GROMACS .gro file of C-alpha atoms in nm:
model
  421
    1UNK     CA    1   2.235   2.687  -1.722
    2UNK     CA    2   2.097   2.897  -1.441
    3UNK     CA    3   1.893   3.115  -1.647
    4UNK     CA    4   1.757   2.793  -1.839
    5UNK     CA    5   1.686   2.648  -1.484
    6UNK     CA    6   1.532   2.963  -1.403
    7UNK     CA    7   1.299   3.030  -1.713
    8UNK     CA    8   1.209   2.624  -1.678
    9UNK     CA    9   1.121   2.691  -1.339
   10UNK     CA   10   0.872   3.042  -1.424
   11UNK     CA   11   0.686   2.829  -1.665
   12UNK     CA   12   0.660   2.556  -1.436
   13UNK     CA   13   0.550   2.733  -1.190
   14UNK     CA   14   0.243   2.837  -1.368
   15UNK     CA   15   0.106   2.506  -1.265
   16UNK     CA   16  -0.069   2.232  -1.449
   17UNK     CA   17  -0.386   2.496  -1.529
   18UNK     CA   18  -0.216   2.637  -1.782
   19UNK     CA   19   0.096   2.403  -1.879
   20UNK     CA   20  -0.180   2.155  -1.975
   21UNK     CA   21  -0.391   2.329  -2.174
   22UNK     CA   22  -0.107   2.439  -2.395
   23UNK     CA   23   0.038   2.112  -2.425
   24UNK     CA   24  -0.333   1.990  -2.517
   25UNK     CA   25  -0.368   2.266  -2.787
   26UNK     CA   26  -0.006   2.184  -2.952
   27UNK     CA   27  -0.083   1.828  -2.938
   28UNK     CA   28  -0.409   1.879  -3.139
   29UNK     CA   29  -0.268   2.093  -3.413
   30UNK     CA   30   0.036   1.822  -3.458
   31UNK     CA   31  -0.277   1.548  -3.459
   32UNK     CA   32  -0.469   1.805  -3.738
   33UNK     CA   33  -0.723   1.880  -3.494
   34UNK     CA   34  -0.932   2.229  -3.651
   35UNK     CA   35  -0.810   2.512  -3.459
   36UNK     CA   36  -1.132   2.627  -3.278
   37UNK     CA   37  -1.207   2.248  -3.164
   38UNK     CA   38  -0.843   2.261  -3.048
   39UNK     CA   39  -0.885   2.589  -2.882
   40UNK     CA   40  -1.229   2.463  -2.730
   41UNK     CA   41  -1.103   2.150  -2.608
   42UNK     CA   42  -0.745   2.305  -2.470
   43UNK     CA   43  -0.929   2.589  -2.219
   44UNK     CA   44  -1.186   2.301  -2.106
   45UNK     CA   45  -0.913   2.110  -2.016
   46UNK     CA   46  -0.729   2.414  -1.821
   47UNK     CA   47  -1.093   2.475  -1.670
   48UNK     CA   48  -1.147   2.109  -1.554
   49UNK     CA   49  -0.797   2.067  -1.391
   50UNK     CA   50  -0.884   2.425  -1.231
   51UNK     CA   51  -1.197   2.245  -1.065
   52UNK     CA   52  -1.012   1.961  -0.974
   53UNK     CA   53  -0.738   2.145  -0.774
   54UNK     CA   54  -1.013   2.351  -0.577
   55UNK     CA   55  -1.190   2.036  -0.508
   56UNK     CA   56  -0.866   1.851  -0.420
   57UNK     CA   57  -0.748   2.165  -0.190
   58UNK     CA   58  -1.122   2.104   0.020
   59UNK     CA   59  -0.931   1.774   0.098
   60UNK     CA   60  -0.605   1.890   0.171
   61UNK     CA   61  -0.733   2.168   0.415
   62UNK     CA   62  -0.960   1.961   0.615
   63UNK     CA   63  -0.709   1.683   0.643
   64UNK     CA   64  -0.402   1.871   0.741
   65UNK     CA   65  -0.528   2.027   1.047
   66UNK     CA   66  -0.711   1.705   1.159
   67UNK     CA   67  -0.332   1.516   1.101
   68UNK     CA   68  -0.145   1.789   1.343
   69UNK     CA   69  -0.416   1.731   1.582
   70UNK     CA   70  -0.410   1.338   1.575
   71UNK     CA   71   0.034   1.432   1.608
   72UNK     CA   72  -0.047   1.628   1.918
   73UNK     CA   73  -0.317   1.443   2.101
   74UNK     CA   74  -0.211   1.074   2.080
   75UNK     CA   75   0.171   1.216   2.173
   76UNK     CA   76   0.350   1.115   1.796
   77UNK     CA   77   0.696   1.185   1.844
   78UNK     CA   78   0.931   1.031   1.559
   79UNK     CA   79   1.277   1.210   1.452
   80UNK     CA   80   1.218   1.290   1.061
   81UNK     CA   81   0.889   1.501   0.942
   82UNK     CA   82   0.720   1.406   0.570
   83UNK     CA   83   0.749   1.763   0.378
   84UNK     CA   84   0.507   1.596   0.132
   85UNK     CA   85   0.498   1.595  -0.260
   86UNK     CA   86   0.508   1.925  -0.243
   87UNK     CA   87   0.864   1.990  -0.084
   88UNK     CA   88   0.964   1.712  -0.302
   89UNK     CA   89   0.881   1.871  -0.576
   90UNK     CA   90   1.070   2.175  -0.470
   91UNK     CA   91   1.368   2.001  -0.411
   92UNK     CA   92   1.371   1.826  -0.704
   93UNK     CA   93   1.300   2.103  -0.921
   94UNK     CA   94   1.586   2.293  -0.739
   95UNK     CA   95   1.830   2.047  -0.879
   96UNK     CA   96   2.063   2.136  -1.117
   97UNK     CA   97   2.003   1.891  -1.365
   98UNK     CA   98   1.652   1.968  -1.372
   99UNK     CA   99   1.612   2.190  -1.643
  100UNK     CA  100   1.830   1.969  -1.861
  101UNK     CA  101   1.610   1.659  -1.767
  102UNK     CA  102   1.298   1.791  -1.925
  103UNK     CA  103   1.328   1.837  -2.269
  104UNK     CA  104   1.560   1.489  -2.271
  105UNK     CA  105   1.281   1.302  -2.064
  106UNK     CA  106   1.019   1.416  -2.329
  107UNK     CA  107   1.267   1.311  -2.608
  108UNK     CA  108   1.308   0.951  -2.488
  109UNK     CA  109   0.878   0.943  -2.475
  110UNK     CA  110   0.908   1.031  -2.830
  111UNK     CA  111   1.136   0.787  -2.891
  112UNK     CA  112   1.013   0.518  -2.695
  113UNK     CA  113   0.680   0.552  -2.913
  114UNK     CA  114   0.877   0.545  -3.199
  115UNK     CA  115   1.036   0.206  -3.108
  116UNK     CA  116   0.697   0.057  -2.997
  117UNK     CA  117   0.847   0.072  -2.642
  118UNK     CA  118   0.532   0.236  -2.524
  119UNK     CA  119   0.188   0.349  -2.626
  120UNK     CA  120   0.194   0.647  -2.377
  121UNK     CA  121   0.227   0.995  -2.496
  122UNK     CA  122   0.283   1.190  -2.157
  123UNK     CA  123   0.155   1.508  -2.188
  124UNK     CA  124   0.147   1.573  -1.801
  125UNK     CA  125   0.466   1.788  -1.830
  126UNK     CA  126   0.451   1.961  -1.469
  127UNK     CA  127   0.492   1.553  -1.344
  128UNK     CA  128   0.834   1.520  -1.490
  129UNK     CA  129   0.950   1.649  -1.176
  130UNK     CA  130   0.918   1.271  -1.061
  131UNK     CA  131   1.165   1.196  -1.311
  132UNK     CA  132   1.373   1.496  -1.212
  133UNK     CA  133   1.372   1.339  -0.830
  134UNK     CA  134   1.514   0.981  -0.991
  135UNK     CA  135   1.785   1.198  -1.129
  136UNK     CA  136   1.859   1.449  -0.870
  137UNK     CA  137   1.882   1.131  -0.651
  138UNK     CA  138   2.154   0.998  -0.848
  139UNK     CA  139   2.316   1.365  -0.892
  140UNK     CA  140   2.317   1.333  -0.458
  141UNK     CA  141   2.493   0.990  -0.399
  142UNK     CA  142   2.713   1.030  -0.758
  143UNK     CA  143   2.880   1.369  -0.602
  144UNK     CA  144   2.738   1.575  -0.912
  145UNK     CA  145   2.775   1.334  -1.224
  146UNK     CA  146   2.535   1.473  -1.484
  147UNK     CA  147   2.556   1.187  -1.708
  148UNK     CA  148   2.467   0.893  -1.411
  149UNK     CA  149   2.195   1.178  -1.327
  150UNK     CA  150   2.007   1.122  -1.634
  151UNK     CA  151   2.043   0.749  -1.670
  152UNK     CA  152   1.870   0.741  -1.335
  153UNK     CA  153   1.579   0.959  -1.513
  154UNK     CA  154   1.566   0.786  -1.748
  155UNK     CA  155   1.516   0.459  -1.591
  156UNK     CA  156   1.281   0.609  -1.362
  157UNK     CA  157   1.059   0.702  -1.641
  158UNK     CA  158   1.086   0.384  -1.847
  159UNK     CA  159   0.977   0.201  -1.552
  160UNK     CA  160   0.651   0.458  -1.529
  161UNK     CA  161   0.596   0.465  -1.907
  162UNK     CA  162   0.562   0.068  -1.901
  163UNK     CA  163   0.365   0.122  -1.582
  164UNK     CA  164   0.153   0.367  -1.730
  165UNK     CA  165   0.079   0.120  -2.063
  166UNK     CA  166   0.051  -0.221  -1.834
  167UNK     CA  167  -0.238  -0.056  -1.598
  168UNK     CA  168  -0.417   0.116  -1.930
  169UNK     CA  169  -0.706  -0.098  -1.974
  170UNK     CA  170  -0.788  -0.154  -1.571
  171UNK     CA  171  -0.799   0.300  -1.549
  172UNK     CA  172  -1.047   0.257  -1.840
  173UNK     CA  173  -1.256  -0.020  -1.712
  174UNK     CA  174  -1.306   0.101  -1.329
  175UNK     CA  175  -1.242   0.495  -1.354
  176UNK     CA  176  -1.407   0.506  -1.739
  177UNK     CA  177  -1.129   0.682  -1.877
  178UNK     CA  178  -1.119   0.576  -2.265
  179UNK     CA  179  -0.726   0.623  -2.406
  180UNK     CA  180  -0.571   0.767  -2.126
  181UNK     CA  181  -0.351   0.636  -1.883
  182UNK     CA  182  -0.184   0.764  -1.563
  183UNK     CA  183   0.197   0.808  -1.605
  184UNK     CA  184   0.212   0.974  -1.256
  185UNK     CA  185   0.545   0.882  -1.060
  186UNK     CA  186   0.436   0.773  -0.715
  187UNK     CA  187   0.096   0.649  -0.850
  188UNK     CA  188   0.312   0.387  -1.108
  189UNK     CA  189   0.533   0.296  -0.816
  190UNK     CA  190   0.301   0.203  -0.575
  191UNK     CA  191   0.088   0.049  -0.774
  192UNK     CA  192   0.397  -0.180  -0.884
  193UNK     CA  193   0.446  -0.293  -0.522
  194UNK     CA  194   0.103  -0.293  -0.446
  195UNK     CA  195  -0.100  -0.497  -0.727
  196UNK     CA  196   0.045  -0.806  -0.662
  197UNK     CA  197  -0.005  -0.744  -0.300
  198UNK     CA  198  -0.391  -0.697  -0.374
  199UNK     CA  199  -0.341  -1.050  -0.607
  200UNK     CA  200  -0.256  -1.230  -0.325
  201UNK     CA  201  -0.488  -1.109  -0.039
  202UNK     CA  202  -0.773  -1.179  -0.289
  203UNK     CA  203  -0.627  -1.520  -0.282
  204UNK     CA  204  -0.657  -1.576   0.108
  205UNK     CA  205  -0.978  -1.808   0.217
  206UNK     CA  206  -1.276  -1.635   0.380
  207UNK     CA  207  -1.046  -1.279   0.295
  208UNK     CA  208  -1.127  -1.322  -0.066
  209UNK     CA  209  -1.526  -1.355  -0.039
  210UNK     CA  210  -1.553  -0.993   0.120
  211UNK     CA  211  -1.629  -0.748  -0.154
  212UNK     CA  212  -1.690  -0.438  -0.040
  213UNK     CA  213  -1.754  -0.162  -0.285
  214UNK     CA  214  -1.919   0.181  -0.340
  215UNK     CA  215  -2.215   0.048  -0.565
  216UNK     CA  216  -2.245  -0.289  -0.272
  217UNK     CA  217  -2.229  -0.028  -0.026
  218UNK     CA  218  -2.490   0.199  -0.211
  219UNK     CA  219  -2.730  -0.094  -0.257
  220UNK     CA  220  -2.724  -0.218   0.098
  221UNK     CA  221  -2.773   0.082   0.283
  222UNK     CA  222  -2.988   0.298  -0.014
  223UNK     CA  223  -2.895   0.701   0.072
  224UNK     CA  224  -2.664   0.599   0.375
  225UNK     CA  225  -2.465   0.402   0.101
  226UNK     CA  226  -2.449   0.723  -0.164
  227UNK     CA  227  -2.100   0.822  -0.236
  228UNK     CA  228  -2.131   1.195  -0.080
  229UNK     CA  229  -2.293   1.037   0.218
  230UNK     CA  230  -2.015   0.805   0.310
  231UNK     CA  231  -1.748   1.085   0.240
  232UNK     CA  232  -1.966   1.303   0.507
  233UNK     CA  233  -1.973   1.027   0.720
  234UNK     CA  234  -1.595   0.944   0.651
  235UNK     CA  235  -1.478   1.265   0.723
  236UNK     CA  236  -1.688   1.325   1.057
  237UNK     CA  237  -1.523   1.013   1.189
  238UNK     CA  238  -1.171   1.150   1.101
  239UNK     CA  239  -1.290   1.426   1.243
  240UNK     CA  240  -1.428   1.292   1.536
  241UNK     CA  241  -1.088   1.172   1.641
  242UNK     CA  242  -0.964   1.438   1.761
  243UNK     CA  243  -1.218   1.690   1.837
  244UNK     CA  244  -1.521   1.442   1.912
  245UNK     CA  245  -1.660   1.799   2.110
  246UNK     CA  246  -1.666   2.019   1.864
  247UNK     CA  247  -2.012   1.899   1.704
  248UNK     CA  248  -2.032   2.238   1.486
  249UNK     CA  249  -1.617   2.113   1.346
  250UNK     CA  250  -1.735   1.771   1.273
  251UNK     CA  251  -2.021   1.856   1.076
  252UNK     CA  252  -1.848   2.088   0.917
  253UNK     CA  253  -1.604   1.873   0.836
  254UNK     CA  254  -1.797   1.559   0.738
  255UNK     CA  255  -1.982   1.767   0.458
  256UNK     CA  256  -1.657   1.944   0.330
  257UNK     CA  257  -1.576   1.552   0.239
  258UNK     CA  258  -1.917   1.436   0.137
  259UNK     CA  259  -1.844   1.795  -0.133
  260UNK     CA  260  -1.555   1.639  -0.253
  261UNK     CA  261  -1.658   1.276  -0.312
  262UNK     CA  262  -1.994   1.469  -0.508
  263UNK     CA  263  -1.782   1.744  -0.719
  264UNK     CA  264  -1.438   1.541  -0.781
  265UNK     CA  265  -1.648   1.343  -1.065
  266UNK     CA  266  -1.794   1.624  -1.223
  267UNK     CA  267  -1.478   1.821  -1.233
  268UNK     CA  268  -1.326   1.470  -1.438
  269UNK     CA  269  -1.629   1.453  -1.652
  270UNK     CA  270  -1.578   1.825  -1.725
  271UNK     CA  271  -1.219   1.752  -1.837
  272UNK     CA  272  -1.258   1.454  -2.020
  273UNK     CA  273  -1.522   1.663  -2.237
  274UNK     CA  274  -1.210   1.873  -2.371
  275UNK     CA  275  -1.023   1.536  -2.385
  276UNK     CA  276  -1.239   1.304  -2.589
  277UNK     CA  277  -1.187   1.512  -2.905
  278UNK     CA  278  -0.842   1.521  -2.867
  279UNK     CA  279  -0.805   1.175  -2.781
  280UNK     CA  280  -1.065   1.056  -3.059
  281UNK     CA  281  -0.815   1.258  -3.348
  282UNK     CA  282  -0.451   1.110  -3.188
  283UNK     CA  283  -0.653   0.734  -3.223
  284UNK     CA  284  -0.754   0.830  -3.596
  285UNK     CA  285  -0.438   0.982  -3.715
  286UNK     CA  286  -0.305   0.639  -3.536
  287UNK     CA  287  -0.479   0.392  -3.702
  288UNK     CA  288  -0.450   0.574  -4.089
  289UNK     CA  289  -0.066   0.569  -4.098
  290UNK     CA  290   0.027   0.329  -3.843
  291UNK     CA  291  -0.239   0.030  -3.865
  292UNK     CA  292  -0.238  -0.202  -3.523
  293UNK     CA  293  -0.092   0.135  -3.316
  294UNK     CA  294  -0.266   0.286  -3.064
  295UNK     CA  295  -0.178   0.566  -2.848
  296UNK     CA  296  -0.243   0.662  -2.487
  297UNK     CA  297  -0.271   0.995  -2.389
  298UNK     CA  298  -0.068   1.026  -2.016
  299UNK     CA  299  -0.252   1.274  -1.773
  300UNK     CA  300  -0.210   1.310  -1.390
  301UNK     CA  301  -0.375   1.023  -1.167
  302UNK     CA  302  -0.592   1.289  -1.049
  303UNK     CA  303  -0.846   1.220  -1.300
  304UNK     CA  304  -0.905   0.916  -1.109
  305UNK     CA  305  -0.907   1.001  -0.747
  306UNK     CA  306  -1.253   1.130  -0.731
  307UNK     CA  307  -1.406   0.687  -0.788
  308UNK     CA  308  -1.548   0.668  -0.475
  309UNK     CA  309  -1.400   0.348  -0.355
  310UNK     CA  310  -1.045   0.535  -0.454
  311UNK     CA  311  -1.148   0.834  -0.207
  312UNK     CA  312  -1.291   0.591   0.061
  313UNK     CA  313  -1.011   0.407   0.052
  314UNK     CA  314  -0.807   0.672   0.113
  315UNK     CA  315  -0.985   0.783   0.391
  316UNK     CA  316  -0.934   0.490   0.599
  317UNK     CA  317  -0.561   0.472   0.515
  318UNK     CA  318  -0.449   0.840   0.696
  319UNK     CA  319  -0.535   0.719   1.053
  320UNK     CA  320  -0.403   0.372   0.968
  321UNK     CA  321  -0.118   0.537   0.825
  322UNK     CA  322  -0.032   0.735   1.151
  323UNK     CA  323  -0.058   0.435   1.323
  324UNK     CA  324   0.182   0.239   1.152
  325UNK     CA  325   0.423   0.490   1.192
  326UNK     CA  326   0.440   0.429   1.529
  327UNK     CA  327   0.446   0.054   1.570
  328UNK     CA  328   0.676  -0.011   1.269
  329UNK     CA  329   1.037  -0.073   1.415
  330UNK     CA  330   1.306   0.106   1.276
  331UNK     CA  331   1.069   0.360   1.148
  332UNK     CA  332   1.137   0.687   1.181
  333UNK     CA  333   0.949   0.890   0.967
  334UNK     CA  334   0.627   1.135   1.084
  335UNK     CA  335   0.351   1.085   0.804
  336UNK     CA  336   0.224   1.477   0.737
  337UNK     CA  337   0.216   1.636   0.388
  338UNK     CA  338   0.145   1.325   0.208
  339UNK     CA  339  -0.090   1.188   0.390
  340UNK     CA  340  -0.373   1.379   0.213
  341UNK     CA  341  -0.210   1.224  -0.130
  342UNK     CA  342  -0.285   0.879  -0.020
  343UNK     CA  343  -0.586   0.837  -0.290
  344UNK     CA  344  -0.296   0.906  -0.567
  345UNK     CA  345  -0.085   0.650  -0.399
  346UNK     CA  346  -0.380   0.350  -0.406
  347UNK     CA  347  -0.521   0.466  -0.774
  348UNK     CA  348  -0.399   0.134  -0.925
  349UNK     CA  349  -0.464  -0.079  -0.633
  350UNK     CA  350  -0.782  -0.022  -0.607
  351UNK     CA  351  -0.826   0.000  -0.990
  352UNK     CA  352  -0.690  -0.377  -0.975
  353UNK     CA  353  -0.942  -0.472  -0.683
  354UNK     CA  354  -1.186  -0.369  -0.940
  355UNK     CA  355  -1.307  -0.110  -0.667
  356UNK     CA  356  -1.296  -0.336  -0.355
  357UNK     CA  357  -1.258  -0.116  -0.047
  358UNK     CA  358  -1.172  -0.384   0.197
  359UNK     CA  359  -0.910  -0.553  -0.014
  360UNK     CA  360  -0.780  -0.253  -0.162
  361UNK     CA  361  -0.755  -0.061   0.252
  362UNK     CA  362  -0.544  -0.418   0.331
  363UNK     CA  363  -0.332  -0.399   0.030
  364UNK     CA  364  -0.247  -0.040   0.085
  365UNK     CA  365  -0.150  -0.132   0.485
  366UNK     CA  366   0.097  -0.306   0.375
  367UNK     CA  367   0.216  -0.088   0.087
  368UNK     CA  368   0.241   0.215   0.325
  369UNK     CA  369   0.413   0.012   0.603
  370UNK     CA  370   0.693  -0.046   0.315
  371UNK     CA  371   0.659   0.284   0.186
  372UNK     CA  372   0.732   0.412   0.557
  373UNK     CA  373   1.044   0.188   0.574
  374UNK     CA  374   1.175   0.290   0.239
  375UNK     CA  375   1.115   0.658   0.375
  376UNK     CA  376   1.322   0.611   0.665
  377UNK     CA  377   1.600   0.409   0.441
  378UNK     CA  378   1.542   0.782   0.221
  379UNK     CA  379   1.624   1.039   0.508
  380UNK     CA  380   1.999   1.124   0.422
  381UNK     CA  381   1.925   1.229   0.004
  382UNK     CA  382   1.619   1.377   0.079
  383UNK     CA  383   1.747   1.608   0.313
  384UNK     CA  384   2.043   1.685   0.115
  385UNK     CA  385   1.799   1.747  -0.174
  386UNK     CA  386   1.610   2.001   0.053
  387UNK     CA  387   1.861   2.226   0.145
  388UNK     CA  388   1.767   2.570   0.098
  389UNK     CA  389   1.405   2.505   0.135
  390UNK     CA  390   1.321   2.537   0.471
  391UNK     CA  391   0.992   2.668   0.403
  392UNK     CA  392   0.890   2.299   0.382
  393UNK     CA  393   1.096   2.139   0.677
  394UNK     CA  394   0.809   2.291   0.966
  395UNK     CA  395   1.126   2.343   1.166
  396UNK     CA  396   1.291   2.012   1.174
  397UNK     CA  397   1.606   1.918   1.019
  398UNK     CA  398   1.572   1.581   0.915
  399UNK     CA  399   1.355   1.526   0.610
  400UNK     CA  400   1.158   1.264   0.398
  401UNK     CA  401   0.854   1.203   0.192
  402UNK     CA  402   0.610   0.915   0.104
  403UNK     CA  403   0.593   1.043  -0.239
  404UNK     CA  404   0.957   1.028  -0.358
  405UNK     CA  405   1.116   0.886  -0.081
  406UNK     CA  406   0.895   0.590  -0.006
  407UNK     CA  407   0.839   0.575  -0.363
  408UNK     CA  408   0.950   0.214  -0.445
  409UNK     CA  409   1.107   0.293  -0.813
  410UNK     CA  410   1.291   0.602  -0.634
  411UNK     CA  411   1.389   0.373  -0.396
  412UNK     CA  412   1.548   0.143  -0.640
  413UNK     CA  413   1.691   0.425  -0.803
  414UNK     CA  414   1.861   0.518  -0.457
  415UNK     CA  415   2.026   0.151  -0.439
  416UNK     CA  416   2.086   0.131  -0.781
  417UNK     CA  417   2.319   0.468  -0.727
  418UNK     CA  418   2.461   0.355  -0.456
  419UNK     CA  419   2.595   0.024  -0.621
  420UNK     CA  420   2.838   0.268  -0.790
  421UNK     CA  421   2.928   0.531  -0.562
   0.00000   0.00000   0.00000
């Protein structure tokens, strides 16, 4: 088992870049797709997530530095540190059940498509590991039962692939993504919580007659309302917040946003070039031997951060978020590593706000101010799960994430485990 975890964990670690394309390419040929289309559309794919993680990492440097500062100067002192997606994945992927869990996770996909349980074929193999979390959770509070591990990954991902198919035709309609839907773990999950949320606000008099969106925006104020000129602007405020001084750092900073709300776009155009093909031959070889079927190909919500009233959104949420964590009682958790994964959180929110900012920004308040609470309610398992990793604890001892352990179907998973043991 340790040399399967190990090989699992090589391959994996090759990242999405290439994990994708070759899931793309053996997808085609099972579809009948020629070999050099297949080929074609497999290393644009690779290529276009490439762009997308360079574009993504401008984000993630500029705001990670601007979050220690906001820690330091405003005095944020709170007892557990967020290690981010990123030491959640690690822990989770460190589990022993986490080789195991990947070839059975993609085995109930198959068979959930089989039973007309879903229409999602998730492809986006390196984002089992949210599954892998649901079940390491349960391997935590069980005391090491393999078999209550996978039911809890299991019903972790049936709640996402149902997610994933429910939220289909709002990721087309707002983000333009024909056949593909977003089977992403923390996306699904706070988009379950946070929907309904955005129902009601849209629902509350005076509230519900503000629409605020990027092409409103971009009408009213002409240049000042293009997308890369509200990310500059966007990110020189953020920027501004801690280091209002520095007028070289804010600049500097504003355009490294206003880059990523201009080149996010045509990184997802580039990869849904190698897609459509691939996508157009699944829906044909659909529709000839299974009339009424349809099937949805499952990628990574990244495709659909780079909307610009998804990255705006965003945006606004980190300071907001900070804040909350320090006037929400009983919370306890320091928002750090995920705080630049906030547009991956709000994908479906604002997808269901049909791209309004201000509705979407209240709707994720009060997501995050759950998510926070759940976080807190998280602290035990995750650090339990991290052991071993203290790469990603920045020194402290006490650990939890917004990603998995504010994660609402995690968090269900948590209770649901500890029902039994």
């Amino acid at each position: 088992m340790q040399k399967l975890l190990d090989i699992t964990n090589y391959i994996l670690g090759l990242g999405p870049t290439v994990i994708l394309p070759i899931a793309i390419f053996i997808l085609a040929i099972i579809f009948r797709v020629p070999v050099g289309k297949a080929v074609r559309s497999a290393l644009t794919i690779g290529i276009g997530f490439v762009g997308i993680n360079l574009v993504v990492g401008i984000l993630t440097t500029n705001l990670g530095p601007i979050t220690e500062q906001l820690v330091e100067k405003y005095s944020i002192s709170l007892s557990t540190i967020d290690v981010g997606w990123p030491g959640a994945a690690a822990g989770s992927w460190a589990s022993p059940v986490a080789a195991i869990l990947i070839p059975i996770c993609a085995l109930v996909n198959v068979i959930m498509i089989a039973l007309k349980l879903t229409r999602t074929l998730d492809i986006d193999i390196w984002n089992y590991w949210h599954f892998i979390a649901a079940g390491a959770t349960g391997y935590i509070v069980s005391g090491g039962s393999w078999s209550f591990s996978i039911l809890c990954a299991v019903l972790y991902e049936v709640m996402v692939l149902l997610m994933a198919d429910r939220t289909q035709k709002m990721v087309q309609d707002v983000y333009g993504l024909k056949g593909i839907s977003l089977p992403t773990g923390s996306t699904a999950a706070f988009g379950f919580v946070g929907i309904p949320i955005g129902w009601l606000i849209a629902k509350i008099p005076v509230i519900k007659d503000i629409h605020i969106d990027s092409e409103t925006i971009q009408k009213r104020f002409g240049i000042f309302g293009e997308p890369m000129v509200v990310g500059t602007f966007l990110g020189m405020i953020l920027q501004a917040l801690v280091n209002w001084r520095d007028v070289g750092l804010v600049l500097k900073t504003g355009i490294a946003m206003g880059a990523f709300m201009l080149l996010m776009p045509r990184m997802v155009k580039l990869l849904m070039e190698g897609l459509i093909p691939i996508s157009e031959s699944v829906r044909d070889f659909m529709k000839t031997r299974y009339k009424g079927r349809d099937l949805y190909i499952g990628l990574d919500a990244a495709v659909s951060i780079g909307h610009p009233s998804n990255i705006s959104t965003g945006l606004i949420l980190v300071p907001i978020t900070l804040l909350l964590a320090i006037i929400i009682p009983g919370n306890k958790v320091l928002p750090f590593g995920d705080l630049a994964t906030i547009p991956f959180y709000v994908s479906f929110i604002v997808a269901s706000r049909k791209g309004n900012i201000f509705h979407s920004v209240l709707a994720g308040t009060v997501v995050i101010a759950l998510s926070l609470l759940m976080a807190t309610d998280f602290i035990g398992v995750h650090t339990q799960m991290m052991q071993g990793l203290e790469q990603y604890s920045h020194g402290h001892t006490s650990l939890s994430s917004l990603d998995m352990g504010g994660n609402f179907f995690n968090w269900v998973i948590l209770k649901f485990s500890q029902l039994f043991y």
